[in-house]
Every structure is written in structure tokens, then in C-alpha cells.
Amino acid sequence: MARIEEYIPLVGQAVIDDLRLLSERLKGKVIQHINSTPVGGGVAEILSRMVPLLRELGVDTKWDVIKGGEQFFDVTKKFHNALHGRPEVIAQRDFEIFMETSRQNIESVNTYGDIVFIHDPQPIAIVKRKTANKWLWRCHIDVSNPDERVWGFLMNFITHYDSAVFSAPDFSRKLPIRQFLIPPSIDPLSDKNKELPQEMIDFVLRKYEIKKDKPIITQISRFDRLKDPVGVVEAYLQVKKYIDCQLVLAGGTADDDPEGFKVLEEVKEKAKNNPDIHILLLPQNDIEVNALQRASNVIVQKSLKEGFGLTVSEALWKAKPVVASNVGGIPLQIKHKYSGLLCHSIEGASFALKQLLSSPAYAKKLGENGREHIKNNFLITRHLRDYMLLFLSLYYQEDVVHLC
Ligand code: UDP
């Protein structure tokens, strides 16, 4: 794990000094994160970097994961989709299943933190244990157009929190509690994002039998319908009529996402054993994801809905040209025609992919601008600062945190 000083060459001494100043003010407080999976997906990705760095800064930080069976995660996946605005049939029984598991977690999860930081809807009901400590609810989902029934159900819990945190301005909701806007981040020094030697990149390409002499288009994502992997294959097939290139669709599964294998089958069916389409079910392997991103000519993220889309930041940080849907948190990261290309359809994606593959100088410029944008806005050092200010703000009634 990178030590905090190692970030100085990237972000400057003053940024690290600020982090130390803020962490001093949190001495004696225990911060307890709770989510629903230790690996897979953006939340676990961020916590696995955030928690050790906060500890290194001297902030006593813990991370606990709730338990739940298959039925519970089937229901929470439906909630997830419905909150993103996708039509889902949700029965009264689903709410009961959610509450049955929640009651067990309310009984069994020890909420010892001075600040209990709950991520997403799965553990939301644990707030029923609230005593004198402070409680935060972090929503990583795009709830700008949620299914009102599910949102209304969650409101029964949200109102018990001290504050809520959203990733983008459009996601904020009318709430009787304080709200904060804090976008996610990537860690430039993690295995996922650090520089890699060319031999390592070549090794991973050989391992997955991906050719070096044909352009590579890549989408890294869980096999989830909202990431539209089938749409990516369709866009690729349109590009392939004009440009001989390969597609890499790489994705693992997350413990709290039961749909993955079904979607993977749909993608394989669409790809019809095309030798230039590489569908990779990766075990959690950050170096391999990093290598695949670095080996690619263009990165695509054709999500139908997206909370933030860490994969976009990861690609831009590697100065890769990106084609991504204009949804959720993606436009925070991509300014169209400046730091990438935004698209709204399969045709739009294939048009943008063709444009980038046939104009390498333009593609390079977009990638370089993208890296600068990520450096200024979406690195973990900014996120650490925002979170520590958020923690401190819980102890101040007014909107000012006094540091002196
Ligand atoms: N990821 C990974 N392996 C995979 C698929 C995804 O390591 O096979 C990572 C990806 O690099 C990113 C995170 O999981 O860091 C996904 O976060 P994102 O915000 O893009 O989407 P989410 O899965 O949270 O909807």
C-alpha cells in the first residue's frame, strides 16, 4: 500500500499538509464504514484504498460488511435497478425479504463507530440502531429519476441519518437532512492505476490471446445490463465493418450482484465465438485490469445508467481516449470533444469509436486532456480531504468547520 508521502510528486506538498491538518482534528474518533461486499464494483474499490490511507493519516477507520443471502441480494439488485430508473416488478414480498435480512443485521452488526458511514441501500436499515453516534448515508446510485415506491421505502430510513452524500448535483433529492456533494475518486498509486512495464502489458495480452497488431477497444465492467455489454458488442460489430479491430469485454462479478452470469451468457450469444471478441471473466486482478486498459486504443463505457463510472476515470488517468454514454456521473468526467466523446446510442458509440480509431492524433489529445481533468478533480487525495471535512462538519451546526 502506498504511503501518503508518495502522493506528493503527483499532487504537491500542500495537499498532503492539508490532509494531515484535517486528520489531526479527527483524533479519537472511530469512523466505521459499512457496505455489502468486500470485493467487486466501485464501492469496494474505493473503500479498499480509502480505509488504509485514512488509517495511515491517523484516523481510526474500520470497514465492516453486512451479511445477506441470495434472496436478499436479488431484492437489493432490483432496488438498485429501480433506483436507477429501470422498470422492475417489485412485490410486497420483496420489501418483506429486505426487512427480514435487515432485522438480522440490525441485531448482529456492532455499530461501535463514532461516525457510522453506511454505503448504498443494502445496509441502510441498520440506522435503526442509532444512538448518540453520528450516521452518514452514502448513495453511490444515480437517483435523479428513481422508482418512487423504492425511494419512498428508503426514505423511512434516510430521515434517521444525520447527513446524506451524493456523487453529482443531479442526484440530490429533497431531504429533511443535510446533503453533501462528493464525487468518487481513483487511487493513482494502486495496482489498478499505477504505471506498468510494457512487459507486463504484453504478458497479459499473451495470456488472453489478444493480438498486439490490431486496434483494441475495451470495456471493463461487471456483467450487468445497465453496463450494456450487448450494446457494446453491437457497436463493435458496426465498427468492424470499416476497421479491422478487436473488442475486449472484461468483467468480474460482485458478491452482491446475482445477475452477472445470466448477462455473461447473453453477451456470449451475441458475440457468436467471433475470434476478435474477447470476453474475459476476470478474477479480482487489478494488475490485469490495468494492463488491459493500458493496452487499449480506445476505452468504451456504454452504460445505460451509471452512478459515477470509476472505469472512465481509470481510463482517462491512463490518458486513453474514451467513448462513454452521457449518463449519471460520466459527464462530470468527460467534456464532450475535449476529454473524450459522449454518446447516446449504439450508432453514436460506433461513430465515435470509428472517429477515434481513424484519428490517432485527435484521440491522443482527448486522452491527455482527460488525464489532466482527472488529476485536478478525481484523485483519492481530493476525496480524502472531502471525507474528512464531512466527518468534521457533523460536529458543527453551521456550514463552517473551524480548524484553528
Ligand atoms: N472492475 C474490476 N474488475 C472487473 C470489473 C470491474 O476490477 O472485472 C473494477 C473497475 O476497474 C472499477 C470498479 O470495478 O474500479 C467498477 O466501478 P464503476 O464505478 O465503474 O462501476 P460499478 O461496478 O460500481 O457500477
Tab-separated table of C-alpha atoms and ligand atoms in Angstrom:
chain	number	residue	atom	x	y	z
A	1	MET	CA	0.000	0.000	0.000
A	2	ALA	CA	1.304	3.415	-1.000
A	3	ARG	CA	2.416	5.719	1.816
A	4	ILE	CA	0.878	9.150	1.909
A	5	GLU	CA	4.211	10.883	1.064
A	6	GLU	CA	4.303	9.046	-2.247
A	7	TYR	CA	1.425	11.201	-3.477
A	8	ILE	CA	3.474	14.411	-3.111
A	9	PRO	CA	5.076	14.237	-6.586
A	10	LEU	CA	1.596	13.911	-8.091
A	11	VAL	CA	-0.457	16.421	-6.097
A	12	GLY	CA	2.071	18.623	-4.286
A	13	GLN	CA	3.164	19.033	-0.662
A	14	ALA	CA	0.379	21.492	0.256
A	15	VAL	CA	-2.340	18.940	-0.466
A	16	ILE	CA	-0.735	16.388	1.847
A	17	ASP	CA	-0.186	19.046	4.547
A	18	ASP	CA	-3.926	19.826	4.398
A	19	LEU	CA	-4.748	16.146	4.841
A	20	ARG	CA	-2.526	15.964	7.922
A	21	LEU	CA	-4.121	19.095	9.391
A	22	LEU	CA	-7.616	17.665	8.942
A	23	SER	CA	-6.704	14.223	10.262
A	24	GLU	CA	-5.332	15.795	13.473
A	25	ARG	CA	-8.827	17.154	14.161
A	26	LEU	CA	-10.305	13.667	13.927
A	27	LYS	CA	-8.020	12.092	16.549
A	28	GLY	CA	-10.011	9.985	18.988
A	29	LYS	CA	-12.941	9.414	16.611
A	30	VAL	CA	-13.666	5.995	15.157
A	31	ILE	CA	-15.034	6.001	11.590
A	32	GLN	CA	-16.892	2.804	10.697
A	33	HIS	CA	-17.738	2.102	7.057
A	34	ILE	CA	-20.422	-0.497	6.339
A	35	ASN	CA	-21.308	-1.855	2.899
A	36	SER	CA	-22.454	-5.125	1.351
A	37	THR	CA	-19.420	-6.597	-0.436
A	38	PRO	CA	-15.674	-6.666	0.225
A	39	VAL	CA	-14.819	-7.017	-3.499
A	40	GLY	CA	-16.357	-6.144	-6.855
A	41	GLY	CA	-17.796	-2.845	-8.008
A	42	GLY	CA	-16.891	0.748	-7.335
A	43	VAL	CA	-17.767	0.983	-3.626
A	44	ALA	CA	-15.428	-1.841	-2.589
A	45	GLU	CA	-12.798	-0.468	-4.978
A	46	ILE	CA	-12.834	2.918	-3.239
A	47	LEU	CA	-13.017	1.588	0.331
A	48	SER	CA	-10.091	-0.775	-0.220
A	49	ARG	CA	-7.911	2.281	-0.934
A	50	MET	CA	-9.601	4.859	1.308
A	51	VAL	CA	-9.566	2.854	4.560
A	52	PRO	CA	-5.779	2.158	4.709
A	53	LEU	CA	-4.947	5.754	3.734
A	54	LEU	CA	-7.197	7.213	6.446
A	55	ARG	CA	-5.539	4.865	8.950
A	56	GLU	CA	-2.113	5.974	7.798
A	57	LEU	CA	-3.193	9.559	8.373
A	58	GLY	CA	-4.036	8.562	11.951
A	59	VAL	CA	-7.817	8.393	11.563
A	60	ASP	CA	-9.110	5.251	13.285
A	61	THR	CA	-11.096	3.728	10.401
A	62	LYS	CA	-12.853	0.354	10.211
A	63	TRP	CA	-14.746	-1.418	7.436
A	64	ASP	CA	-17.493	-3.965	8.084
A	65	VAL	CA	-19.613	-5.881	5.578
A	66	ILE	CA	-23.223	-6.939	6.190
A	67	LYS	CA	-24.493	-10.452	5.537
A	68	GLY	CA	-27.307	-11.435	3.233
A	69	GLY	CA	-28.492	-14.490	1.325
A	70	GLU	CA	-29.353	-14.958	-2.327
A	71	GLN	CA	-32.942	-13.762	-1.937
A	72	PHE	CA	-31.827	-10.582	-0.186
A	73	PHE	CA	-29.320	-9.709	-2.901
A	74	ASP	CA	-31.883	-10.496	-5.617
A	75	VAL	CA	-34.131	-7.900	-3.990
A	76	THR	CA	-31.401	-5.307	-3.473
A	77	LYS	CA	-30.345	-5.696	-7.125
A	78	LYS	CA	-33.944	-4.970	-8.118
A	79	PHE	CA	-33.901	-1.931	-5.821
A	80	HIS	CA	-30.620	-0.857	-7.408
A	81	ASN	CA	-32.052	-1.068	-10.931
A	82	ALA	CA	-35.314	0.634	-9.916
A	83	LEU	CA	-33.465	3.487	-8.221
A	84	HIS	CA	-31.523	3.990	-11.439
A	85	GLY	CA	-34.929	4.343	-13.122
A	86	ARG	CA	-35.099	0.945	-14.820
A	87	PRO	CA	-38.566	-0.671	-14.768
A	88	GLU	CA	-38.642	-3.554	-12.258
A	89	VAL	CA	-41.503	-5.602	-10.867
A	90	ILE	CA	-41.213	-5.256	-7.121
A	91	ALA	CA	-43.693	-7.146	-4.966
A	92	GLN	CA	-44.681	-6.536	-1.363
A	93	ARG	CA	-42.825	-9.767	-0.552
A	94	ASP	CA	-39.582	-8.166	-1.794
A	95	PHE	CA	-39.868	-5.429	0.814
A	96	GLU	CA	-40.510	-8.117	3.455
A	97	ILE	CA	-37.420	-10.069	2.358
A	98	PHE	CA	-35.395	-6.870	2.593
A	99	MET	CA	-36.678	-6.254	6.112
A	100	GLU	CA	-36.145	-9.848	7.280
A	101	THR	CA	-32.416	-9.718	6.464
A	102	SER	CA	-32.169	-6.128	7.680
A	103	ARG	CA	-33.612	-7.140	11.047
A	104	GLN	CA	-30.927	-9.836	11.371
A	105	ASN	CA	-28.245	-7.289	10.519
A	106	ILE	CA	-29.722	-4.751	12.943
A	107	GLU	CA	-29.379	-7.451	15.640
A	108	SER	CA	-25.926	-8.681	14.719
A	109	VAL	CA	-23.896	-5.764	13.318
A	110	ASN	CA	-21.994	-3.960	16.017
A	111	THR	CA	-22.168	-0.221	15.297
A	112	TYR	CA	-19.306	0.940	17.501
A	113	GLY	CA	-18.148	3.887	15.323
A	114	ASP	CA	-18.362	7.491	16.495
A	115	ILE	CA	-19.320	8.023	12.875
A	116	VAL	CA	-21.139	5.173	11.137
A	117	PHE	CA	-20.825	5.553	7.376
A	118	ILE	CA	-23.361	3.406	5.511
A	119	HIS	CA	-22.912	2.829	1.775
A	120	ASP	CA	-25.877	2.338	-0.562
A	121	PRO	CA	-29.305	0.790	0.138
A	122	GLN	CA	-28.320	-2.749	1.204
A	123	PRO	CA	-27.292	-1.838	4.794
A	124	ILE	CA	-29.474	1.293	5.039
A	125	ALA	CA	-31.860	-0.075	7.704
A	126	ILE	CA	-29.098	-0.557	10.272
A	127	VAL	CA	-29.681	3.096	11.169
A	128	LYS	CA	-32.424	1.749	13.424
A	129	ARG	CA	-29.572	1.075	15.857
A	130	LYS	CA	-28.703	4.771	16.004
A	131	THR	CA	-27.877	6.078	19.453
A	132	ALA	CA	-25.711	9.080	20.273
A	133	ASN	CA	-23.254	8.490	17.433
A	134	LYS	CA	-23.315	10.231	14.028
A	135	TRP	CA	-24.682	8.466	10.954
A	136	LEU	CA	-23.980	9.143	7.286
A	137	TRP	CA	-25.696	7.591	4.286
A	138	ARG	CA	-23.599	7.496	1.115
A	139	CYS	CA	-25.639	6.996	-2.039
A	140	HIS	CA	-23.493	5.837	-4.982
A	141	ILE	CA	-26.517	5.436	-7.278
A	142	ASP	CA	-27.912	7.908	-9.814
A	143	VAL	CA	-31.219	8.652	-8.066
A	144	SER	CA	-32.210	11.559	-10.310
A	145	ASN	CA	-35.196	9.567	-11.603
A	146	PRO	CA	-35.884	6.777	-9.114
A	147	ASP	CA	-38.802	4.408	-8.802
A	148	GLU	CA	-40.814	6.391	-6.266
A	149	ARG	CA	-42.020	3.329	-4.393
A	150	VAL	CA	-38.497	2.125	-3.662
A	151	TRP	CA	-37.286	5.638	-2.913
A	152	GLY	CA	-40.253	6.205	-0.596
A	153	PHE	CA	-39.403	2.962	1.221
A	154	LEU	CA	-35.781	4.058	1.668
A	155	MET	CA	-36.918	7.451	2.966
A	156	ASN	CA	-38.183	5.632	6.086
A	157	PHE	CA	-34.514	5.107	6.916
A	158	ILE	CA	-32.769	8.071	5.262
A	159	THR	CA	-34.543	10.567	7.521
A	160	HIS	CA	-32.865	8.993	10.578
A	161	TYR	CA	-29.381	9.813	9.293
A	162	ASP	CA	-27.514	12.993	10.174
A	163	SER	CA	-26.453	13.642	6.575
A	164	ALA	CA	-26.540	12.108	3.113
A	165	VAL	CA	-23.827	12.151	0.429
A	166	PHE	CA	-24.374	12.051	-3.339
A	167	SER	CA	-21.906	11.888	-6.242
A	168	ALA	CA	-23.314	14.510	-8.620
A	169	PRO	CA	-25.557	17.604	-8.369
A	170	ASP	CA	-28.351	15.975	-10.406
A	171	PHE	CA	-28.643	13.128	-7.909
A	172	SER	CA	-29.597	15.242	-4.920
A	173	ARG	CA	-33.154	14.842	-3.587
A	174	LYS	CA	-35.438	16.865	-1.402
A	175	LEU	CA	-34.465	15.663	2.075
A	176	PRO	CA	-35.038	16.873	5.634
A	177	ILE	CA	-31.342	16.226	6.446
A	178	ARG	CA	-28.118	17.905	5.311
A	179	GLN	CA	-26.761	16.750	1.957
A	180	PHE	CA	-23.209	16.788	0.623
A	181	LEU	CA	-21.926	16.504	-2.918
A	182	ILE	CA	-18.745	14.406	-3.028
A	183	PRO	CA	-17.757	12.649	-6.257
A	184	PRO	CA	-15.769	9.403	-6.053
A	185	SER	CA	-12.105	9.058	-6.956
A	186	ILE	CA	-9.363	6.724	-8.112
A	187	ASP	CA	-6.059	5.981	-6.479
A	188	PRO	CA	-3.213	6.751	-8.907
A	189	LEU	CA	-0.808	4.532	-6.948
A	190	SER	CA	-2.980	1.425	-6.691
A	191	ASP	CA	-2.255	-1.717	-8.712
A	192	LYS	CA	-5.245	-0.728	-10.854
A	193	ASN	CA	-3.775	2.616	-11.860
A	194	LYS	CA	-0.008	2.694	-11.338
A	195	GLU	CA	2.419	2.742	-14.273
A	196	LEU	CA	3.175	-0.730	-15.623
A	197	PRO	CA	6.210	-2.009	-17.530
A	198	GLN	CA	5.476	-2.860	-21.174
A	199	GLU	CA	6.498	-6.495	-20.499
A	200	MET	CA	3.652	-6.836	-18.009
A	201	ILE	CA	1.140	-5.440	-20.511
A	202	ASP	CA	2.437	-7.810	-23.197
A	203	PHE	CA	2.271	-10.731	-20.769
A	204	VAL	CA	-1.425	-10.089	-20.071
A	205	LEU	CA	-2.197	-9.756	-23.795
A	206	ARG	CA	-0.478	-13.080	-24.476
A	207	LYS	CA	-2.301	-14.717	-21.565
A	208	TYR	CA	-5.680	-13.794	-23.056
A	209	GLU	CA	-4.586	-14.327	-26.687
A	210	ILE	CA	-5.251	-10.713	-27.615
A	211	LYS	CA	-3.304	-9.613	-30.671
A	212	LYS	CA	-0.981	-6.613	-30.477
A	213	ASP	CA	-1.161	-5.778	-34.173
A	214	LYS	CA	-4.906	-4.955	-34.308
A	215	PRO	CA	-6.500	-1.986	-32.518
A	216	ILE	CA	-8.154	-2.889	-29.222
A	217	ILE	CA	-11.446	-1.457	-27.928
A	218	THR	CA	-12.136	-2.339	-24.281
A	219	GLN	CA	-14.971	-2.118	-21.800
A	220	ILE	CA	-14.190	-3.175	-18.224
A	221	SER	CA	-17.399	-3.719	-16.257
A	222	ARG	CA	-19.346	-6.155	-14.182
A	223	PHE	CA	-21.647	-8.150	-16.481
A	224	ASP	CA	-24.680	-6.041	-15.689
A	225	ARG	CA	-27.442	-4.977	-18.108
A	226	LEU	CA	-27.044	-1.362	-17.036
A	227	LYS	CA	-23.473	-1.511	-18.392
A	228	ASP	CA	-24.984	-2.609	-21.740
A	229	PRO	CA	-22.308	-5.160	-22.753
A	230	VAL	CA	-24.593	-6.470	-25.517
A	231	GLY	CA	-24.848	-2.923	-26.888
A	232	VAL	CA	-21.051	-2.719	-26.838
A	233	VAL	CA	-20.830	-5.854	-28.998
A	234	GLU	CA	-23.347	-4.339	-31.431
A	235	ALA	CA	-21.410	-1.066	-31.633
A	236	TYR	CA	-18.183	-3.026	-32.149
A	237	LEU	CA	-19.704	-5.089	-34.982
A	238	GLN	CA	-20.657	-1.848	-36.750
A	239	VAL	CA	-17.104	-0.503	-36.374
A	240	LYS	CA	-15.614	-3.790	-37.535
A	241	LYS	CA	-17.299	-3.394	-40.942
A	242	TYR	CA	-14.916	-0.490	-41.611
A	243	ILE	CA	-11.898	-1.047	-39.352
A	244	ASP	CA	-10.286	-4.374	-38.520
A	245	CYS	CA	-10.121	-4.266	-34.734
A	246	GLN	CA	-10.689	-6.344	-31.585
A	247	LEU	CA	-13.089	-5.984	-28.684
A	248	VAL	CA	-12.250	-6.858	-25.094
A	249	LEU	CA	-15.140	-7.143	-22.664
A	250	ALA	CA	-13.661	-7.856	-19.276
A	251	GLY	CA	-15.637	-8.159	-16.115
A	252	GLY	CA	-15.753	-9.980	-12.859
A	253	THR	CA	-18.751	-10.438	-10.653
A	254	ALA	CA	-19.603	-8.856	-7.309
A	255	ASP	CA	-20.897	-10.798	-4.288
A	256	ASP	CA	-23.938	-8.522	-4.113
A	257	ASP	CA	-24.775	-8.806	-7.842
A	258	PRO	CA	-26.660	-12.034	-8.667
A	259	GLU	CA	-27.383	-11.172	-12.340
A	260	GLY	CA	-23.819	-11.471	-13.648
A	261	PHE	CA	-23.795	-14.985	-15.053
A	262	LYS	CA	-27.076	-14.544	-16.935
A	263	VAL	CA	-25.814	-11.366	-18.591
A	264	LEU	CA	-22.496	-13.023	-19.430
A	265	GLU	CA	-24.409	-15.742	-21.309
A	266	GLU	CA	-26.345	-13.093	-23.290
A	267	VAL	CA	-23.089	-11.418	-24.282
A	268	LYS	CA	-21.515	-14.705	-25.392
A	269	GLU	CA	-24.546	-15.451	-27.507
A	270	LYS	CA	-24.311	-12.059	-29.196
A	271	ALA	CA	-20.569	-12.462	-29.823
A	272	LYS	CA	-21.068	-15.865	-31.505
A	273	ASN	CA	-17.490	-17.092	-30.921
A	274	ASN	CA	-16.100	-14.230	-33.009
A	275	PRO	CA	-12.307	-14.681	-32.598
A	276	ASP	CA	-11.797	-10.911	-32.372
A	277	ILE	CA	-14.184	-10.556	-29.431
A	278	HIS	CA	-12.504	-11.449	-26.161
A	279	ILE	CA	-14.948	-11.988	-23.324
A	280	LEU	CA	-12.969	-12.330	-20.129
A	281	LEU	CA	-14.342	-13.302	-16.772
A	282	LEU	CA	-11.542	-11.881	-14.695
A	283	PRO	CA	-10.905	-12.921	-11.147
A	284	GLN	CA	-10.279	-9.827	-8.993
A	285	ASN	CA	-6.954	-8.911	-10.561
A	286	ASP	CA	-6.116	-5.227	-10.578
A	287	ILE	CA	-2.852	-5.539	-12.480
A	288	GLU	CA	-4.628	-7.337	-15.323
A	289	VAL	CA	-7.363	-4.682	-15.497
A	290	ASN	CA	-4.665	-2.014	-15.514
A	291	ALA	CA	-2.754	-3.818	-18.294
A	292	LEU	CA	-5.868	-4.261	-20.438
A	293	GLN	CA	-6.747	-0.588	-20.085
A	294	ARG	CA	-3.204	0.454	-20.978
A	295	ALA	CA	-3.064	-1.917	-23.962
A	296	SER	CA	-6.273	-0.482	-25.435
A	297	ASN	CA	-6.530	2.062	-28.229
A	298	VAL	CA	-9.948	3.217	-27.044
A	299	ILE	CA	-11.892	2.560	-23.852
A	300	VAL	CA	-15.660	2.403	-24.002
A	301	GLN	CA	-18.215	2.706	-21.201
A	302	LYS	CA	-21.599	2.348	-22.805
A	303	SER	CA	-23.647	2.310	-19.604
A	304	LEU	CA	-27.401	2.881	-19.751
A	305	LYS	CA	-27.240	4.211	-16.189
A	306	GLU	CA	-24.190	4.912	-14.105
A	307	GLY	CA	-23.557	6.142	-10.568
A	308	PHE	CA	-20.172	7.622	-11.372
A	309	GLY	CA	-18.237	5.177	-13.535
A	310	LEU	CA	-14.809	4.722	-11.977
A	311	THR	CA	-13.692	2.884	-15.103
A	312	VAL	CA	-13.891	6.182	-17.004
A	313	SER	CA	-11.563	7.900	-14.527
A	314	GLU	CA	-9.238	4.906	-14.626
A	315	ALA	CA	-9.012	5.073	-18.416
A	316	LEU	CA	-8.593	8.847	-18.574
A	317	TRP	CA	-5.885	8.718	-15.914
A	318	LYS	CA	-4.012	6.442	-18.318
A	319	ALA	CA	-4.511	9.146	-20.988
A	320	LYS	CA	-6.736	6.843	-23.016
A	321	PRO	CA	-9.369	8.243	-25.369
A	322	VAL	CA	-12.799	7.268	-24.032
A	323	VAL	CA	-16.221	6.865	-25.630
A	324	ALA	CA	-18.875	6.827	-22.915
A	325	SER	CA	-22.587	7.347	-22.514
A	326	ASN	CA	-23.861	10.713	-21.390
A	327	VAL	CA	-25.394	9.321	-18.196
A	328	GLY	CA	-25.007	9.623	-14.427
A	329	GLY	CA	-21.590	10.796	-13.289
A	330	ILE	CA	-19.889	10.277	-16.659
A	331	PRO	CA	-20.358	13.883	-17.929
A	332	LEU	CA	-18.584	15.090	-14.760
A	333	GLN	CA	-15.544	13.295	-16.116
A	334	ILE	CA	-15.887	13.819	-19.867
A	335	LYS	CA	-16.424	17.170	-21.505
A	336	HIS	CA	-17.576	16.200	-24.996
A	337	LYS	CA	-14.869	16.623	-27.638
A	338	TYR	CA	-12.432	17.889	-25.015
A	339	SER	CA	-11.668	14.990	-22.676
A	340	GLY	CA	-13.466	12.220	-24.530
A	341	LEU	CA	-16.574	11.618	-26.619
A	342	LEU	CA	-20.060	11.233	-25.139
A	343	CYS	CA	-22.616	9.074	-26.897
A	344	HIS	CA	-26.366	8.404	-26.631
A	345	SER	CA	-26.883	5.233	-28.665
A	346	ILE	CA	-25.236	2.199	-30.227
A	347	GLU	CA	-24.892	4.088	-33.514
A	348	GLY	CA	-23.407	7.079	-31.690
A	349	ALA	CA	-20.919	4.842	-29.896
A	350	SER	CA	-19.826	3.140	-33.110
A	351	PHE	CA	-19.467	6.503	-34.894
A	352	ALA	CA	-17.288	7.854	-32.073
A	353	LEU	CA	-15.198	4.675	-31.958
A	354	LYS	CA	-14.558	4.868	-35.715
A	355	GLN	CA	-13.611	8.518	-35.398
A	356	LEU	CA	-11.077	7.854	-32.639
A	357	LEU	CA	-9.555	4.788	-34.288
A	358	SER	CA	-9.040	6.672	-37.529
A	359	SER	CA	-7.729	9.933	-35.964
A	360	PRO	CA	-4.928	8.914	-33.577
A	361	ALA	CA	-3.711	12.497	-33.020
A	362	TYR	CA	-7.197	13.669	-32.011
A	363	ALA	CA	-7.623	10.580	-29.814
A	364	LYS	CA	-4.298	11.279	-28.111
A	365	LYS	CA	-5.263	14.897	-27.385
A	366	LEU	CA	-8.578	13.861	-25.809
A	367	GLY	CA	-6.732	11.334	-23.643
A	368	GLU	CA	-4.185	13.900	-22.477
A	369	ASN	CA	-6.896	16.424	-21.598
A	370	GLY	CA	-8.746	13.662	-19.770
A	371	ARG	CA	-5.730	12.799	-17.640
A	372	GLU	CA	-5.347	16.434	-16.597
A	373	HIS	CA	-9.036	16.648	-15.679
A	374	ILE	CA	-8.818	13.523	-13.511
A	375	LYS	CA	-5.649	14.796	-11.878
A	376	ASN	CA	-7.367	18.040	-10.905
A	377	ASN	CA	-10.664	16.572	-9.734
A	378	PHE	CA	-10.902	12.845	-9.169
A	379	LEU	CA	-7.825	11.584	-7.346
A	380	ILE	CA	-8.127	9.995	-3.918
A	381	THR	CA	-6.334	12.868	-2.173
A	382	ARG	CA	-9.265	15.194	-3.027
A	383	HIS	CA	-11.657	12.540	-1.821
A	384	LEU	CA	-9.823	12.084	1.485
A	385	ARG	CA	-9.989	15.817	2.086
A	386	ASP	CA	-13.727	15.947	1.307
A	387	TYR	CA	-14.490	12.994	3.564
A	388	MET	CA	-12.507	14.355	6.493
A	389	LEU	CA	-14.248	17.736	6.154
A	390	LEU	CA	-17.556	15.883	6.016
A	391	PHE	CA	-16.726	13.988	9.229
A	392	LEU	CA	-15.759	17.212	10.976
A	393	SER	CA	-18.871	19.004	9.733
A	394	LEU	CA	-21.007	16.542	11.695
A	395	TYR	CA	-19.771	18.235	14.851
A	396	TYR	CA	-20.624	21.754	13.667
A	397	GLN	CA	-24.140	23.072	13.352
A	398	GLU	CA	-23.267	25.909	10.962
A	399	ASP	CA	-21.768	25.361	7.486
A	400	VAL	CA	-18.246	26.263	8.594
A	401	VAL	CA	-15.621	23.916	10.025
A	402	HIS	CA	-13.224	25.814	12.325
A	403	LEU	CA	-9.687	24.472	12.067
A	404	CYS	CA	-7.909	26.943	14.375
B	1	UDP	N1	-13.617	-3.863	-12.018
B	1	UDP	C1	-12.635	-4.813	-11.837
B	1	UDP	N2	-12.763	-5.993	-12.480
B	1	UDP	C2	-13.803	-6.272	-13.276
B	1	UDP	C3	-14.829	-5.300	-13.456
B	1	UDP	C4	-14.702	-4.088	-12.810
B	1	UDP	O1	-11.656	-4.603	-11.130
B	1	UDP	O2	-13.836	-7.364	-13.820
B	1	UDP	C5	-13.468	-2.581	-11.319
B	1	UDP	C6	-13.285	-1.396	-12.243
B	1	UDP	O3	-11.944	-1.301	-12.669
B	1	UDP	C7	-13.732	-0.261	-11.323
B	1	UDP	C8	-14.840	-0.908	-10.490
B	1	UDP	O4	-14.622	-2.311	-10.551
B	1	UDP	O5	-12.676	0.109	-10.453
B	1	UDP	C9	-16.209	-0.600	-11.058
B	1	UDP	O6	-16.602	0.669	-10.681
B	1	UDP	P1	-17.631	1.511	-11.551
B	1	UDP	O7	-17.875	2.774	-10.807
B	1	UDP	O8	-17.108	1.663	-12.944
B	1	UDP	O9	-18.939	0.606	-11.643
B	1	UDP	P2	-19.842	-0.211	-10.575
B	1	UDP	O10	-19.426	-1.639	-10.721
B	1	UDP	O11	-19.573	0.350	-9.208
B	1	UDP	O12	-21.238	0.000	-11.047
